[in-house]
PDB file of C-alpha atoms in Angstrom:
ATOM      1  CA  UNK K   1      -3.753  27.390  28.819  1.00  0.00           C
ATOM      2  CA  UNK K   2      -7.642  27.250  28.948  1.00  0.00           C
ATOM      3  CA  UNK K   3      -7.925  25.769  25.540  1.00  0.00           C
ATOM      4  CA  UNK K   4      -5.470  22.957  26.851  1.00  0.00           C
ATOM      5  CA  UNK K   5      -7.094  22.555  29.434  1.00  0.00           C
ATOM      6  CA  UNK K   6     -10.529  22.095  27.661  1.00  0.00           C
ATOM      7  CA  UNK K   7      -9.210  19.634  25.095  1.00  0.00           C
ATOM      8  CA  UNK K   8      -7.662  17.197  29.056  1.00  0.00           C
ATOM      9  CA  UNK K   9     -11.385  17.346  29.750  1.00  0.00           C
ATOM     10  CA  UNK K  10     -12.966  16.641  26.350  1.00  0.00           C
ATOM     11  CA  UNK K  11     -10.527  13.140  26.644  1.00  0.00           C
ATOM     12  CA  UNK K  12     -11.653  12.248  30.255  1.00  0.00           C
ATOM     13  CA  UNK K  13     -15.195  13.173  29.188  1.00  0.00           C
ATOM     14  CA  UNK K  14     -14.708  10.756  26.601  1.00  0.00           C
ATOM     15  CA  UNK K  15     -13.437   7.949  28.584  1.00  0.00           C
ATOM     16  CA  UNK K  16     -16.345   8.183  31.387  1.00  0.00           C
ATOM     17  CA  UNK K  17     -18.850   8.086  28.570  1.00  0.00           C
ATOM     18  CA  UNK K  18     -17.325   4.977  27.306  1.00  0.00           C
ATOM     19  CA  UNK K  19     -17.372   3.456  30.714  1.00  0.00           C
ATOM     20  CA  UNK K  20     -13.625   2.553  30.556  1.00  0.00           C
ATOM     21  CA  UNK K  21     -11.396   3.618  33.508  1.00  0.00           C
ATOM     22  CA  UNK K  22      -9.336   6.947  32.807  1.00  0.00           C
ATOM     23  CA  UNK K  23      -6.013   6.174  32.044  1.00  0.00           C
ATOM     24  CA  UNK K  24      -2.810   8.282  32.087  1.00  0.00           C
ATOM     25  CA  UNK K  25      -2.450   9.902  28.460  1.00  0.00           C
ATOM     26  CA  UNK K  26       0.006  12.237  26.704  1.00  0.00           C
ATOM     27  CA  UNK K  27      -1.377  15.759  26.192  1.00  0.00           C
ATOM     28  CA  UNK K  28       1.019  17.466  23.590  1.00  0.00           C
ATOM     29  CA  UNK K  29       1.894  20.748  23.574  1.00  0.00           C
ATOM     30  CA  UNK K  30       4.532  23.301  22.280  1.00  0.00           C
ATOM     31  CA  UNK K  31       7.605  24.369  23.960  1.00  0.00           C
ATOM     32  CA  UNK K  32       8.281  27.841  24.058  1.00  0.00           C
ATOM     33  CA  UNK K  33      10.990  29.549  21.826  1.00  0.00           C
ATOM     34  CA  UNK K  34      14.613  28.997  23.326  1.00  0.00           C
ATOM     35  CA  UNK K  35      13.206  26.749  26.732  1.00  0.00           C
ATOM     36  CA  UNK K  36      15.265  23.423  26.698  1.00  0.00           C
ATOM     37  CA  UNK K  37      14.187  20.421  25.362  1.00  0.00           C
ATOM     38  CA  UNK K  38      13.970  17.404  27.311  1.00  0.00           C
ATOM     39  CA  UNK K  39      16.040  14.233  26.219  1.00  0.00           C
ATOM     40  CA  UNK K  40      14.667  11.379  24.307  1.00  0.00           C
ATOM     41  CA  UNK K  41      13.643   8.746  26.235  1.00  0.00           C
ATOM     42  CA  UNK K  42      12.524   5.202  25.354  1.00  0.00           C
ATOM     43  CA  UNK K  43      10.314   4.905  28.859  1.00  0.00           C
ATOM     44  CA  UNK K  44       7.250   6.915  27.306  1.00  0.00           C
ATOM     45  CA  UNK K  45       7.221   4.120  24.429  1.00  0.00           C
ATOM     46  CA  UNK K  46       6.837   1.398  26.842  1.00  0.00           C
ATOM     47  CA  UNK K  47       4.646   3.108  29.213  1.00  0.00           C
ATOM     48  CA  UNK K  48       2.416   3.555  26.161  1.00  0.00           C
ATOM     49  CA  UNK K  49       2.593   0.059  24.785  1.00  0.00           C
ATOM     50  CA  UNK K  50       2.148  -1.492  28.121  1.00  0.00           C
ATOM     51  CA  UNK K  51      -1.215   1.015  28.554  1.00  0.00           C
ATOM     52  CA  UNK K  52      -2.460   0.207  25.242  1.00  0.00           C
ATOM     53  CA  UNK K  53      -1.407  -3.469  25.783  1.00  0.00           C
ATOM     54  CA  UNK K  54      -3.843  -3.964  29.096  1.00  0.00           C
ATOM     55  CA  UNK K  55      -6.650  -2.084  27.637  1.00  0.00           C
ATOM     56  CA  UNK K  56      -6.430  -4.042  24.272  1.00  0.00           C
ATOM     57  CA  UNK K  57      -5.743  -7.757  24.823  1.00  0.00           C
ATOM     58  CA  UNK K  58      -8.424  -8.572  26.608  1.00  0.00           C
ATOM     59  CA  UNK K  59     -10.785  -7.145  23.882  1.00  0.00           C
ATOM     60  CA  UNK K  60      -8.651  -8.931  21.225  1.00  0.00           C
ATOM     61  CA  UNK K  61      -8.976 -12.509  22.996  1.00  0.00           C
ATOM     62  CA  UNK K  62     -12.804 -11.436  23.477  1.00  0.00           C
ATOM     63  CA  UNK K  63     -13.477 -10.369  19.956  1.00  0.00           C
ATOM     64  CA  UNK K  64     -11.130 -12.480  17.700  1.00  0.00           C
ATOM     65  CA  UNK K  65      -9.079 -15.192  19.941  1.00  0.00           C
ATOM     66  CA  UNK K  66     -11.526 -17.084  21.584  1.00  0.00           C
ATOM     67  CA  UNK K  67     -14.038 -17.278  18.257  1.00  0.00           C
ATOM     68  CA  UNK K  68     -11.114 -18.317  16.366  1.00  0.00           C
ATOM     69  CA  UNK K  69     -10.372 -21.205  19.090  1.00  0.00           C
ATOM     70  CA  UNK K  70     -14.097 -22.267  19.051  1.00  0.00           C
ATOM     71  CA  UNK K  71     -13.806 -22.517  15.334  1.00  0.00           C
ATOM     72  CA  UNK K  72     -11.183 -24.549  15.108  1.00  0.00           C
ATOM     73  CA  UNK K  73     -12.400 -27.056  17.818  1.00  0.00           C
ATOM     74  CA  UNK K  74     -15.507 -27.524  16.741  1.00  0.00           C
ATOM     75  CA  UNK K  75     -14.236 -27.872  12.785  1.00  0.00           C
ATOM     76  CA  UNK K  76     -11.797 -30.760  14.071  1.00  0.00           C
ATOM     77  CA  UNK K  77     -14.315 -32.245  16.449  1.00  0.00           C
ATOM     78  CA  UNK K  78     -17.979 -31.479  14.158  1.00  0.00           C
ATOM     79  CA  UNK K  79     -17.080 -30.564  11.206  1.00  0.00           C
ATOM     80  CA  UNK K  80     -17.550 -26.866   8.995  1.00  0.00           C
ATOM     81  CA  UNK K  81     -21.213 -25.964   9.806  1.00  0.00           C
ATOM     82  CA  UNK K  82     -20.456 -26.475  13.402  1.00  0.00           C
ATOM     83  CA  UNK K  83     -17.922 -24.655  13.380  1.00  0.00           C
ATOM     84  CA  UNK K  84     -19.595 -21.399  11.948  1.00  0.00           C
ATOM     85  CA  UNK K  85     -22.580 -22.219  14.956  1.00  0.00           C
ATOM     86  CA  UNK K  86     -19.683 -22.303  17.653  1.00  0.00           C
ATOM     87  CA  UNK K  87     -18.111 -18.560  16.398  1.00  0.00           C
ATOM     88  CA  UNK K  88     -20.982 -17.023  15.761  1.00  0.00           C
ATOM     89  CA  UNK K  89     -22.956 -17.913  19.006  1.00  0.00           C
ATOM     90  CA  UNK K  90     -20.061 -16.780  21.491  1.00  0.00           C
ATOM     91  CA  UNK K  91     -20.045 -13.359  19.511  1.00  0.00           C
ATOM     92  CA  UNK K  92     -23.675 -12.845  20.055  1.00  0.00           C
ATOM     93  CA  UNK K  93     -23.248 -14.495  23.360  1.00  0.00           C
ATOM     94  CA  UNK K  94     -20.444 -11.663  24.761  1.00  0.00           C
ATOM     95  CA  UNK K  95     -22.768  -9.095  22.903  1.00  0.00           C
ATOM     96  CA  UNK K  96     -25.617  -9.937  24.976  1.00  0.00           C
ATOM     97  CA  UNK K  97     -23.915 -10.243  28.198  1.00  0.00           C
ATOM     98  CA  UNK K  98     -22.524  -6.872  28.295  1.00  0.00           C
ATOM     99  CA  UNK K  99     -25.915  -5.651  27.210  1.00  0.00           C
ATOM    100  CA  UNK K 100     -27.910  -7.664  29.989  1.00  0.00           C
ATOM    101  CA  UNK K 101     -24.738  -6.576  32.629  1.00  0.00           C
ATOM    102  CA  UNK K 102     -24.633  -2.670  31.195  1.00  0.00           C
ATOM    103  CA  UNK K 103     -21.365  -2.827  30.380  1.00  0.00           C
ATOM    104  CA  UNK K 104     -20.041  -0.991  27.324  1.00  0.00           C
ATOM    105  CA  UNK K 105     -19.378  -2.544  24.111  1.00  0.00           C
ATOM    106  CA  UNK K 106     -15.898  -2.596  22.443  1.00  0.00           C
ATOM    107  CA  UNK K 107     -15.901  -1.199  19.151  1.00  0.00           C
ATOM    108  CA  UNK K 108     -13.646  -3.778  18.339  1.00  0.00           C
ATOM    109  CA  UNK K 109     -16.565  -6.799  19.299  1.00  0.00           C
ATOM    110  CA  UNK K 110     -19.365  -5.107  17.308  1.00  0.00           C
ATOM    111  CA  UNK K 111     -16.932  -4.694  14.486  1.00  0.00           C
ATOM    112  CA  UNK K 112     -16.400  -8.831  14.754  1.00  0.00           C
ATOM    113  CA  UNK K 113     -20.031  -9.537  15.322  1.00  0.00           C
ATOM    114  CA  UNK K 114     -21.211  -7.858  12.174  1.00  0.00           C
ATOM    115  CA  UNK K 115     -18.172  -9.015  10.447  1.00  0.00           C
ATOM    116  CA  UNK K 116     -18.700 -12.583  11.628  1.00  0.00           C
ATOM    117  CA  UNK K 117     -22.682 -12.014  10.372  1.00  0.00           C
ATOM    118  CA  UNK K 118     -22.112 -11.198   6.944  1.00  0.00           C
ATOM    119  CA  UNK K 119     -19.249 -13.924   6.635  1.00  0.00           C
ATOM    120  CA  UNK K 120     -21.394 -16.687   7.536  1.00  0.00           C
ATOM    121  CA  UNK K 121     -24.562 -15.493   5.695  1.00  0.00           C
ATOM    122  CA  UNK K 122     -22.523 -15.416   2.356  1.00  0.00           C
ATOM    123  CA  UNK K 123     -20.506 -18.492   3.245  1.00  0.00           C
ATOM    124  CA  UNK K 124     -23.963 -20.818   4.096  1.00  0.00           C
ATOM    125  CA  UNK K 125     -25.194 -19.284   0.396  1.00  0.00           C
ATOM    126  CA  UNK K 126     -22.383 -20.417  -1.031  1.00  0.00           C
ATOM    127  CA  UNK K 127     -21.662 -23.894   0.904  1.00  0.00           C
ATOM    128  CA  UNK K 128     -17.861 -22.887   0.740  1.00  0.00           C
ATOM    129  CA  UNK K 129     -15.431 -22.859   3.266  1.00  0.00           C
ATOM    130  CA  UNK K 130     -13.370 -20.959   0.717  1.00  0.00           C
ATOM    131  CA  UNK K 131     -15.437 -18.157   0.484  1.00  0.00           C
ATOM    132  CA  UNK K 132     -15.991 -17.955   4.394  1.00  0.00           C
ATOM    133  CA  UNK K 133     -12.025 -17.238   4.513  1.00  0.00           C
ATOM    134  CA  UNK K 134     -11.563 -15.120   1.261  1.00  0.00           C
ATOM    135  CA  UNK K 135     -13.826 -12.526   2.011  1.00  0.00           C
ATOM    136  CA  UNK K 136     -12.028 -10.781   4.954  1.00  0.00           C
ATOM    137  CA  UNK K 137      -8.910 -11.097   2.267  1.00  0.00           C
ATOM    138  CA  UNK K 138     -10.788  -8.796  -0.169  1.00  0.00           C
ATOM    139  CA  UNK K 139     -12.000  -6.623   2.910  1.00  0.00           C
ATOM    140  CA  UNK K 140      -7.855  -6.287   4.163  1.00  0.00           C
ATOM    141  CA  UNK K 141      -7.123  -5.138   0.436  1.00  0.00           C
ATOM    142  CA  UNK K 142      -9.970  -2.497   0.131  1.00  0.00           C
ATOM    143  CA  UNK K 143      -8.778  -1.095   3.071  1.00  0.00           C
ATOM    144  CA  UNK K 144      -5.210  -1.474   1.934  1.00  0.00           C
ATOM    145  CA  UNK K 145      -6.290   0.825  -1.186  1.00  0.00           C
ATOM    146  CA  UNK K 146      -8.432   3.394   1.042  1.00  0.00           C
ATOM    147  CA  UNK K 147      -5.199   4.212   2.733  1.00  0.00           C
ATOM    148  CA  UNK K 148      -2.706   4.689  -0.345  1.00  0.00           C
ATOM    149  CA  UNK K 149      -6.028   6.762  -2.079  1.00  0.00           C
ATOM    150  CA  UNK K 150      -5.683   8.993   0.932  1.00  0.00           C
ATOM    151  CA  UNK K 151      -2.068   9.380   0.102  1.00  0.00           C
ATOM    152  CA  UNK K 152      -2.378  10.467  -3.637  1.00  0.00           C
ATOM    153  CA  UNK K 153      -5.023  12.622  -2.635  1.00  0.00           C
ATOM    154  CA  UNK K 154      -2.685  14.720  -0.250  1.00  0.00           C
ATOM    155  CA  UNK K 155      -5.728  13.784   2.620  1.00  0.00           C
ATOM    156  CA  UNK K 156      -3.706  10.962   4.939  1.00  0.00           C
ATOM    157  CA  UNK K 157      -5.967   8.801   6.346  1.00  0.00           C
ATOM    158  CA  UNK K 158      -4.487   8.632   9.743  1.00  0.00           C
ATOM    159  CA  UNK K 159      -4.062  12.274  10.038  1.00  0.00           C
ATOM    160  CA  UNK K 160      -7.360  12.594   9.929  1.00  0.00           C
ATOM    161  CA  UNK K 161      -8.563   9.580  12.765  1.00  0.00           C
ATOM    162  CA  UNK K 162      -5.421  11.467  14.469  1.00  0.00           C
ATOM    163  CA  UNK K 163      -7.247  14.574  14.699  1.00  0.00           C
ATOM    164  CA  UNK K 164     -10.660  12.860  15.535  1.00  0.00           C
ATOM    165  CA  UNK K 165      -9.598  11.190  18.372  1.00  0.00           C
ATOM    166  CA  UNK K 166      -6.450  13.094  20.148  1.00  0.00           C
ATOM    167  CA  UNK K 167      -6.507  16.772  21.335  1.00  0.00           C
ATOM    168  CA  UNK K 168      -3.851  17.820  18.348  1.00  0.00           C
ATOM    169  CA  UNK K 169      -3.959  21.608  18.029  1.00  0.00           C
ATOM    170  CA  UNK K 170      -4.461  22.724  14.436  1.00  0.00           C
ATOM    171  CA  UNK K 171      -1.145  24.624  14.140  1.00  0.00           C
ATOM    172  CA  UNK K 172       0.293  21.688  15.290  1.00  0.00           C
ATOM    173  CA  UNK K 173      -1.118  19.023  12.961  1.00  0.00           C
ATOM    174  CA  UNK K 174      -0.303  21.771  10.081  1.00  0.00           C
ATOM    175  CA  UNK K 175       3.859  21.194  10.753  1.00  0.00           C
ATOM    176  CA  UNK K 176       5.513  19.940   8.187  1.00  0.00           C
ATOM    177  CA  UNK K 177       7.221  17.305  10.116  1.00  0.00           C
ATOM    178  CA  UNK K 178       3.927  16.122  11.530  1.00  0.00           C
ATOM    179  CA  UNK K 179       2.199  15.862   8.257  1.00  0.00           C
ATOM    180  CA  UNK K 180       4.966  14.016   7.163  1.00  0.00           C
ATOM    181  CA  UNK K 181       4.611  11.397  10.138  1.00  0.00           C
ATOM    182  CA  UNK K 182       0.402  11.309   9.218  1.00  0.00           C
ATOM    183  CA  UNK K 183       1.577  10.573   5.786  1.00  0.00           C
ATOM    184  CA  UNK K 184       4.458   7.890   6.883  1.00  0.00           C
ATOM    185  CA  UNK K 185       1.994   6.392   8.903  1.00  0.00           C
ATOM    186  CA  UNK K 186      -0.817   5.812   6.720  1.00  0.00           C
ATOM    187  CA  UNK K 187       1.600   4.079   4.224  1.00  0.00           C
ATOM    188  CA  UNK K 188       2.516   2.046   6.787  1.00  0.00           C
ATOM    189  CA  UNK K 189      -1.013   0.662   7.566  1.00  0.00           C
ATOM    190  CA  UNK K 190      -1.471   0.324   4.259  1.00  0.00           C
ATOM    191  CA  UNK K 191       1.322  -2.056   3.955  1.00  0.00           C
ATOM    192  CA  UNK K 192       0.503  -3.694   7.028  1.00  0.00           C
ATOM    193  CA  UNK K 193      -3.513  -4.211   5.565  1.00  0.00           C
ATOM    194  CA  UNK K 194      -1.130  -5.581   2.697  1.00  0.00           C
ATOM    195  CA  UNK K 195       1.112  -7.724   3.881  1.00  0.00           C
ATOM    196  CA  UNK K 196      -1.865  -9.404   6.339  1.00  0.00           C
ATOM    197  CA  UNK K 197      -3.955  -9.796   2.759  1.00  0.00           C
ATOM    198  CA  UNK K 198      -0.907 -11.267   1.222  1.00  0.00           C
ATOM    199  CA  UNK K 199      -0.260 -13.729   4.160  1.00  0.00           C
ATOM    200  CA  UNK K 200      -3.756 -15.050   4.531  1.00  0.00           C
ATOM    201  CA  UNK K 201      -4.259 -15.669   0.843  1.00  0.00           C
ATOM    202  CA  UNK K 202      -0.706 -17.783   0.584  1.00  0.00           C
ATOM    203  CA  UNK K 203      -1.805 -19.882   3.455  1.00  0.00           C
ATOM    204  CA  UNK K 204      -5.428 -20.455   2.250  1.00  0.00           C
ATOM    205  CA  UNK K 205      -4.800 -21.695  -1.263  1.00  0.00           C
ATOM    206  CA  UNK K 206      -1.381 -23.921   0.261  1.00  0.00           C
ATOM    207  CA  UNK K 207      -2.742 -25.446   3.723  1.00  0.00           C
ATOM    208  CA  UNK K 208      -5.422 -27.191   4.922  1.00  0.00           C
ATOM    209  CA  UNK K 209      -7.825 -25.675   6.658  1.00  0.00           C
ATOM    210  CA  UNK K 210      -7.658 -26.872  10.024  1.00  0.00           C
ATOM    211  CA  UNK K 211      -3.356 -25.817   9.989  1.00  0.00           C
ATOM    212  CA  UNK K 212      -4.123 -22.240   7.812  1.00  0.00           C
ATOM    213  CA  UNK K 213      -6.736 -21.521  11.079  1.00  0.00           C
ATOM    214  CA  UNK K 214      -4.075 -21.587  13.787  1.00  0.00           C
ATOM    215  CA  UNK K 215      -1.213 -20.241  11.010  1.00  0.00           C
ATOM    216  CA  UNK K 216      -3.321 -17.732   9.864  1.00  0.00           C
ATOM    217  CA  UNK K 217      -3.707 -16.116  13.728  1.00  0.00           C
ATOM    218  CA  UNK K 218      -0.642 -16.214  14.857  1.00  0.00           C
ATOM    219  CA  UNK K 219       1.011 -14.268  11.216  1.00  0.00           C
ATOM    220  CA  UNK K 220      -2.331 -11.720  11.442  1.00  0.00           C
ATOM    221  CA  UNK K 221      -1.228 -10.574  14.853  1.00  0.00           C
ATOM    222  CA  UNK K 222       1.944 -10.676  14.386  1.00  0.00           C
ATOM    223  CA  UNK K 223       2.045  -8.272  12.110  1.00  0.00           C
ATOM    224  CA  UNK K 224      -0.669  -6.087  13.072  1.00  0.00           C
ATOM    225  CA  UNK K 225       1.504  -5.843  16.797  1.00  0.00           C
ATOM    226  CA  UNK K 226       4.708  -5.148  14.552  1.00  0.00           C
ATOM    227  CA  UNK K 227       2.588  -2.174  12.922  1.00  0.00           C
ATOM    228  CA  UNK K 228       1.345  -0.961  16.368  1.00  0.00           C
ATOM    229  CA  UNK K 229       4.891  -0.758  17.997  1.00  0.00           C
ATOM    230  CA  UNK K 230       6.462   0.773  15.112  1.00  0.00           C
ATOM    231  CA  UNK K 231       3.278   3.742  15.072  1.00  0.00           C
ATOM    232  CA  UNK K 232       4.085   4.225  19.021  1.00  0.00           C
ATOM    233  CA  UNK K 233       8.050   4.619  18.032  1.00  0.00           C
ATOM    234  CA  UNK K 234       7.794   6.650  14.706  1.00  0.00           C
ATOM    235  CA  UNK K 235       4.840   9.263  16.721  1.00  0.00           C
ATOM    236  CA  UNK K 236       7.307   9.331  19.982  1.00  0.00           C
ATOM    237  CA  UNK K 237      10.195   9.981  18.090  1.00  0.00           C
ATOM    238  CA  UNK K 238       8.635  12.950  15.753  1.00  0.00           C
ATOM    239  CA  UNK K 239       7.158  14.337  19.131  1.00  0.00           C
ATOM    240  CA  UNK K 240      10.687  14.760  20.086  1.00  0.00           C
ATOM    241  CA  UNK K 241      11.756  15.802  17.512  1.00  0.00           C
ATOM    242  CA  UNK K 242       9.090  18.847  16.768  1.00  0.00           C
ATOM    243  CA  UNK K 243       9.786  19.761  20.585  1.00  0.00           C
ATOM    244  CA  UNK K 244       6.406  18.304  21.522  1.00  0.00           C
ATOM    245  CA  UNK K 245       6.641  16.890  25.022  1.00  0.00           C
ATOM    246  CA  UNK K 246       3.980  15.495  27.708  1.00  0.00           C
ATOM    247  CA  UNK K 247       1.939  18.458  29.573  1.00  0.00           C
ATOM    248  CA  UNK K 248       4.501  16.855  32.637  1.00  0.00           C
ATOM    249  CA  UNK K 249       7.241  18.038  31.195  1.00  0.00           C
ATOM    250  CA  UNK K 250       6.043  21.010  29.775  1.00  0.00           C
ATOM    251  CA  UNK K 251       5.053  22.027  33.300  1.00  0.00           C
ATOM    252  CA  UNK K 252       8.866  21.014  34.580  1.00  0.00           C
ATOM    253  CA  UNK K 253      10.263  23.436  31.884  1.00  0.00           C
ATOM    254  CA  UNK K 254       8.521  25.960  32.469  1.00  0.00           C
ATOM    255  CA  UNK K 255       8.512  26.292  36.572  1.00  0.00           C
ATOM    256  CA  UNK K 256      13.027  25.469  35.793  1.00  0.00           C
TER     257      UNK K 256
END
């Protein structure tokens, strides 16, 4: 349909303005009444994961990885204040370069600069290590609590950044069993905002620092991976399940 149609080039309109190549993306759209429905199929799960896997890593390692590795070199090698110096430099340093180069800038690398900024300001104030690591701990729970509010509020928090940013008809994100799965969802990133809270604040107050640096990555993404595979699986299986299939498909159906 037209509508359809506009909502393919709103997304690819998108994607040019953010400078990133276009990428092959599910457009999902109603079956009609009595057409068969196509079997369930784990391939769209790992086409999906391996798309958002190549666009994402390098931006992690870019934004989180490679301060984190600075950090922990130069704490070993320099000492604390060093250390803050090394991540906070190659922040600004990536910032710059994609500025000077007019490249675009990940969301995900201004979110770290500005994170990394405010972290170090209050940590130098203070002159504690401590604080420098409890404060994203106390960020990880607030946003923990922002989901479950959305929950008790009957607003879910992930419906919502669902309809911002994916061409979900109305009608569509109105269905019972997709409220449901905007609902499931949001509790699960508000465990996940939980459980990487939890994690960091055991290993702060029971290792030393220079162990609870490389611990403390490794258990973050961990689980923030295990919460991104399970969202791929739980929306892929309710798209099935509603009879929501790719535009592909829908197009196979229809000319059977």
């Amino acid at each position: 349909s037209g509508r359809r149609r506009g909502r393919v080039e709103a997304v690819k309109w998108m994607q040019r303005c953010a400078g990133a190549p276009p990428l092959p993306f599910l457009v999902l759209d109603e079956l009609p009444a009595g057409a068969p429905r196509p079997a369930t199929s784990d391939r769209p799960c790992r086409r999906l994961l391996r798309q958002v896997a190549r666009r994402s890593v390098p931006r992690l390692i870019e934004a989180t990885i490679i301060p984190a590795i600075l950090f922990y070199t130069c704490l070993t090698i320099f000492g604390f204040g060093a250390a803050l110096a090394a991540a906070l430099c190659w922040s600004y340093g990536a910032l710059a370069c994609r500025r000077i180069l007019r490249r675009p800038v990940p969301p995900i690398l201004m979110l770290a600069v500005l994170a990394l900024t405010i972290r170090t300001v209050v940590a130098v104030a203070s002159g504690s290590a401590f604080i420098y690591f409890f404060q994203p701990i106390v960020g990880t729970t607030v946003v923990a609590g922002v989901f479950v509010y959305s929950i008790v509020s009957g607003r879910p928090l992930v419906g919502r950044m669902a309809i911002d940013f994916c061409p979900i008809a109305p009608e569509v994100a109105a269905r019972p069993g997709v409220v449901r799965l905007f609902t499931g969802l949001t509790a699960l990133w508000a465990g996940v905002n939980l459980a990487s809270a939890a994690t960091t604040f055991a290993l702060l107050v029971t290792l030393p620092l220079a162990p609870f640096l490389i611990t403390k990555t490794i258990t973050s993404l961990s689980i923030t991976i295990l919460g991104i595979v399970l969202t791929v699986w739980w929306s892929l299986r309710t798209a099935h399940r509603e009879g929501l299939v790719p535009a592909r498909a829908r197009t196979a159906v229809l000319a059977a």
